[in-house]
Amino acid sequence: MIFRFLASPEEIQPLDSRIGQVTFSRNRLFGYSYRQLAEKDPNQELLVDKADLLFTCIGYKSIPIKGEPFDKSKSLIPNINGCILTEPFSQYYKVGKYAVGWVKSGATGVIDSTLKGAEETFNNMVLHLNHD
């Protein structure tokens, strides 16, 4: 199994009745930490890989969780650095309640953004645990 990060499938070429190879464009990251997005890098050549199977992992959205505030327009739980807010647009957060992944950031960014967001949430959890 090969994972291609910062690459978007451009063309799938069949072999018999299956996938034979996939052509990818290369992407680059832009934006601020924890909010980065990927865009096509026009200065990079296309990448062609043989493939038997192709998975895409993009565009999934979070759904509301009972008892927690939810921003339907962004498909996320309103939070400040992973700390769940008492209500949307509030400046107060719920003690001991945290968000991570796409429910924290919305279905945007790349795996690195999600990983950094998880680290941010974890650091706040530790900070809160050590100050109780």
PDB file of C-alpha atoms in Angstrom:
ATOM      1  CA  MET A   1       0.000   0.000   0.000  1.00  0.00           C
ATOM      2  CA  ILE A   2       1.328   3.421  -0.939  1.00  0.00           C
ATOM      3  CA  PHE A   3      -0.037   6.645   0.516  1.00  0.00           C
ATOM      4  CA  ARG A   4       0.302   9.752  -1.639  1.00  0.00           C
ATOM      5  CA  PHE A   5       0.096  12.948   0.372  1.00  0.00           C
ATOM      6  CA  LEU A   6      -0.145  16.355  -1.275  1.00  0.00           C
ATOM      7  CA  ALA A   7      -1.340  14.718  -4.487  1.00  0.00           C
ATOM      8  CA  SER A   8      -4.715  14.795  -6.252  1.00  0.00           C
ATOM      9  CA  PRO A   9      -5.869  12.167  -8.759  1.00  0.00           C
ATOM     10  CA  GLU A  10      -6.183  13.719 -12.225  1.00  0.00           C
ATOM     11  CA  GLU A  11      -6.786  10.670 -14.410  1.00  0.00           C
ATOM     12  CA  ILE A  12      -7.494   7.000 -13.846  1.00  0.00           C
ATOM     13  CA  GLN A  13      -6.491   4.689 -16.678  1.00  0.00           C
ATOM     14  CA  PRO A  14      -8.095   1.240 -16.729  1.00  0.00           C
ATOM     15  CA  LEU A  15      -6.369  -2.082 -17.313  1.00  0.00           C
ATOM     16  CA  ASP A  16      -8.861  -4.766 -18.309  1.00  0.00           C
ATOM     17  CA  SER A  17     -11.870  -4.041 -16.062  1.00  0.00           C
ATOM     18  CA  ARG A  18      -9.818  -2.614 -13.166  1.00  0.00           C
ATOM     19  CA  ILE A  19      -7.655   0.377 -12.388  1.00  0.00           C
ATOM     20  CA  GLY A  20      -4.310   0.177 -14.176  1.00  0.00           C
ATOM     21  CA  GLN A  21      -2.631   3.436 -13.284  1.00  0.00           C
ATOM     22  CA  VAL A  22      -3.414   6.813 -11.774  1.00  0.00           C
ATOM     23  CA  THR A  23      -2.021  10.198 -12.747  1.00  0.00           C
ATOM     24  CA  PHE A  24      -1.682  12.656  -9.862  1.00  0.00           C
ATOM     25  CA  SER A  25      -1.046  16.378  -9.764  1.00  0.00           C
ATOM     26  CA  ARG A  26       1.220  17.574  -6.967  1.00  0.00           C
ATOM     27  CA  ASN A  27      -0.122  19.981  -4.348  1.00  0.00           C
ATOM     28  CA  ARG A  28       1.424  22.502  -2.006  1.00  0.00           C
ATOM     29  CA  LEU A  29       0.211  23.771   1.341  1.00  0.00           C
ATOM     30  CA  PHE A  30      -0.774  27.356   1.993  1.00  0.00           C
ATOM     31  CA  GLY A  31      -2.318  29.172   4.922  1.00  0.00           C
ATOM     32  CA  TYR A  32      -1.763  29.416   8.631  1.00  0.00           C
ATOM     33  CA  SER A  33      -0.938  26.516  10.939  1.00  0.00           C
ATOM     34  CA  TYR A  34      -3.995  24.452  11.863  1.00  0.00           C
ATOM     35  CA  ARG A  35      -5.889  26.011   8.923  1.00  0.00           C
ATOM     36  CA  GLN A  36      -3.752  24.981   5.954  1.00  0.00           C
ATOM     37  CA  LEU A  37      -5.231  23.995   2.636  1.00  0.00           C
ATOM     38  CA  ALA A  38      -3.732  22.189  -0.335  1.00  0.00           C
ATOM     39  CA  GLU A  39      -3.693  23.633  -3.842  1.00  0.00           C
ATOM     40  CA  LYS A  40      -2.270  22.392  -7.146  1.00  0.00           C
ATOM     41  CA  ASP A  41       1.371  23.282  -7.605  1.00  0.00           C
ATOM     42  CA  PRO A  42       1.745  24.303 -11.275  1.00  0.00           C
ATOM     43  CA  ASN A  43       5.541  24.065 -11.024  1.00  0.00           C
ATOM     44  CA  GLN A  44       5.507  20.313 -10.299  1.00  0.00           C
ATOM     45  CA  GLU A  45       5.308  17.547 -12.886  1.00  0.00           C
ATOM     46  CA  LEU A  46       2.496  15.014 -12.826  1.00  0.00           C
ATOM     47  CA  LEU A  47       3.126  11.737 -11.014  1.00  0.00           C
ATOM     48  CA  VAL A  48       2.008   8.439 -12.581  1.00  0.00           C
ATOM     49  CA  ASP A  49       1.644   5.297 -10.437  1.00  0.00           C
ATOM     50  CA  LYS A  50       0.452   1.791 -11.216  1.00  0.00           C
ATOM     51  CA  ALA A  51      -2.553   0.935  -9.087  1.00  0.00           C
ATOM     52  CA  ASP A  52      -4.977  -1.915  -8.437  1.00  0.00           C
ATOM     53  CA  LEU A  53      -7.174  -0.002  -6.018  1.00  0.00           C
ATOM     54  CA  LEU A  54      -7.716   3.672  -5.221  1.00  0.00           C
ATOM     55  CA  PHE A  55      -9.159   5.227  -2.046  1.00  0.00           C
ATOM     56  CA  THR A  56      -9.934   8.893  -1.645  1.00  0.00           C
ATOM     57  CA  CYS A  57     -10.270  10.466   1.779  1.00  0.00           C
ATOM     58  CA  ILE A  58     -11.627  13.944   1.312  1.00  0.00           C
ATOM     59  CA  GLY A  59     -14.827  15.812   1.843  1.00  0.00           C
ATOM     60  CA  TYR A  60     -16.366  13.835   4.684  1.00  0.00           C
ATOM     61  CA  LYS A  61     -18.305  15.942   7.133  1.00  0.00           C
ATOM     62  CA  SER A  62     -18.970  15.663  10.822  1.00  0.00           C
ATOM     63  CA  ILE A  63     -22.490  15.336  12.159  1.00  0.00           C
ATOM     64  CA  PRO A  64     -23.988  16.874  15.319  1.00  0.00           C
ATOM     65  CA  ILE A  65     -23.329  15.174  18.641  1.00  0.00           C
ATOM     66  CA  LYS A  66     -26.269  15.245  21.046  1.00  0.00           C
ATOM     67  CA  GLY A  67     -25.806  17.841  23.768  1.00  0.00           C
ATOM     68  CA  GLU A  68     -23.009  19.734  22.017  1.00  0.00           C
ATOM     69  CA  PRO A  69     -23.251  22.956  20.013  1.00  0.00           C
ATOM     70  CA  PHE A  70     -22.866  22.450  16.260  1.00  0.00           C
ATOM     71  CA  ASP A  71     -22.192  24.794  13.359  1.00  0.00           C
ATOM     72  CA  LYS A  72     -24.125  23.225  10.456  1.00  0.00           C
ATOM     73  CA  SER A  73     -22.637  25.610   7.891  1.00  0.00           C
ATOM     74  CA  LYS A  74     -19.087  24.438   8.720  1.00  0.00           C
ATOM     75  CA  SER A  75     -19.952  20.917   9.971  1.00  0.00           C
ATOM     76  CA  LEU A  76     -17.994  21.347  13.182  1.00  0.00           C
ATOM     77  CA  ILE A  77     -18.365  21.782  16.920  1.00  0.00           C
ATOM     78  CA  PRO A  78     -17.491  25.392  17.792  1.00  0.00           C
ATOM     79  CA  ASN A  79     -14.270  25.399  19.784  1.00  0.00           C
ATOM     80  CA  ILE A  80     -11.262  27.440  20.779  1.00  0.00           C
ATOM     81  CA  ASN A  81      -8.060  25.477  20.219  1.00  0.00           C
ATOM     82  CA  GLY A  82      -9.992  22.236  20.690  1.00  0.00           C
ATOM     83  CA  CYS A  83     -11.920  23.336  23.800  1.00  0.00           C
ATOM     84  CA  ILE A  84     -15.660  23.029  23.051  1.00  0.00           C
ATOM     85  CA  LEU A  85     -17.527  26.313  23.446  1.00  0.00           C
ATOM     86  CA  THR A  86     -20.591  26.546  25.674  1.00  0.00           C
ATOM     87  CA  GLU A  87     -22.536  27.769  22.619  1.00  0.00           C
ATOM     88  CA  PRO A  88     -21.666  28.970  19.100  1.00  0.00           C
ATOM     89  CA  PHE A  89     -19.777  32.296  19.037  1.00  0.00           C
ATOM     90  CA  SER A  90     -19.272  32.177  22.809  1.00  0.00           C
ATOM     91  CA  GLN A  91     -15.970  33.094  24.406  1.00  0.00           C
ATOM     92  CA  TYR A  92     -16.478  30.448  27.111  1.00  0.00           C
ATOM     93  CA  TYR A  93     -15.656  26.771  26.808  1.00  0.00           C
ATOM     94  CA  LYS A  94     -16.937  23.648  28.534  1.00  0.00           C
ATOM     95  CA  VAL A  95     -14.464  22.374  31.116  1.00  0.00           C
ATOM     96  CA  GLY A  96     -13.323  18.843  30.246  1.00  0.00           C
ATOM     97  CA  LYS A  97     -14.925  18.732  26.759  1.00  0.00           C
ATOM     98  CA  TYR A  98     -12.694  18.731  23.704  1.00  0.00           C
ATOM     99  CA  ALA A  99     -12.943  18.420  19.931  1.00  0.00           C
ATOM    100  CA  VAL A 100     -10.413  16.931  17.539  1.00  0.00           C
ATOM    101  CA  GLY A 101     -10.268  15.991  13.852  1.00  0.00           C
ATOM    102  CA  TRP A 102     -12.832  17.263  11.387  1.00  0.00           C
ATOM    103  CA  VAL A 103     -15.390  17.888  14.123  1.00  0.00           C
ATOM    104  CA  LYS A 104     -12.845  20.461  15.368  1.00  0.00           C
ATOM    105  CA  SER A 105     -11.746  22.020  12.080  1.00  0.00           C
ATOM    106  CA  GLY A 106     -14.341  21.042   9.506  1.00  0.00           C
ATOM    107  CA  ALA A 107     -13.534  18.802   6.538  1.00  0.00           C
ATOM    108  CA  THR A 108     -10.685  20.946   5.293  1.00  0.00           C
ATOM    109  CA  GLY A 109      -6.942  20.844   5.224  1.00  0.00           C
ATOM    110  CA  VAL A 110      -4.626  17.874   5.022  1.00  0.00           C
ATOM    111  CA  ILE A 111      -3.589  15.069   7.358  1.00  0.00           C
ATOM    112  CA  ASP A 112      -0.812  17.252   8.747  1.00  0.00           C
ATOM    113  CA  SER A 113      -3.382  19.920   9.709  1.00  0.00           C
ATOM    114  CA  THR A 114      -5.504  17.325  11.504  1.00  0.00           C
ATOM    115  CA  LEU A 115      -2.448  15.931  13.305  1.00  0.00           C
ATOM    116  CA  LYS A 116      -1.341  19.388  14.452  1.00  0.00           C
ATOM    117  CA  GLY A 117      -4.908  20.123  15.543  1.00  0.00           C
ATOM    118  CA  ALA A 118      -4.938  16.919  17.621  1.00  0.00           C
ATOM    119  CA  GLU A 119      -1.657  17.958  19.237  1.00  0.00           C
ATOM    120  CA  GLU A 120      -3.120  21.379  20.044  1.00  0.00           C
ATOM    121  CA  THR A 121      -6.197  19.798  21.663  1.00  0.00           C
ATOM    122  CA  PHE A 122      -4.062  17.311  23.604  1.00  0.00           C
ATOM    123  CA  ASN A 123      -1.820  20.107  24.907  1.00  0.00           C
ATOM    124  CA  ASN A 124      -4.908  21.937  26.215  1.00  0.00           C
ATOM    125  CA  MET A 125      -6.173  18.759  27.868  1.00  0.00           C
ATOM    126  CA  VAL A 126      -2.855  18.302  29.670  1.00  0.00           C
ATOM    127  CA  LEU A 127      -2.769  21.974  30.641  1.00  0.00           C
ATOM    128  CA  HIS A 128      -6.274  21.744  32.123  1.00  0.00           C
ATOM    129  CA  LEU A 129      -5.522  18.474  33.948  1.00  0.00           C
ATOM    130  CA  ASN A 130      -2.390  19.970  35.524  1.00  0.00           C
ATOM    131  CA  HIS A 131      -4.234  23.074  36.740  1.00  0.00           C
ATOM    132  CA  ASP A 132      -7.168  21.423  38.499  1.00  0.00           C
TER     133      ASP A 132
END
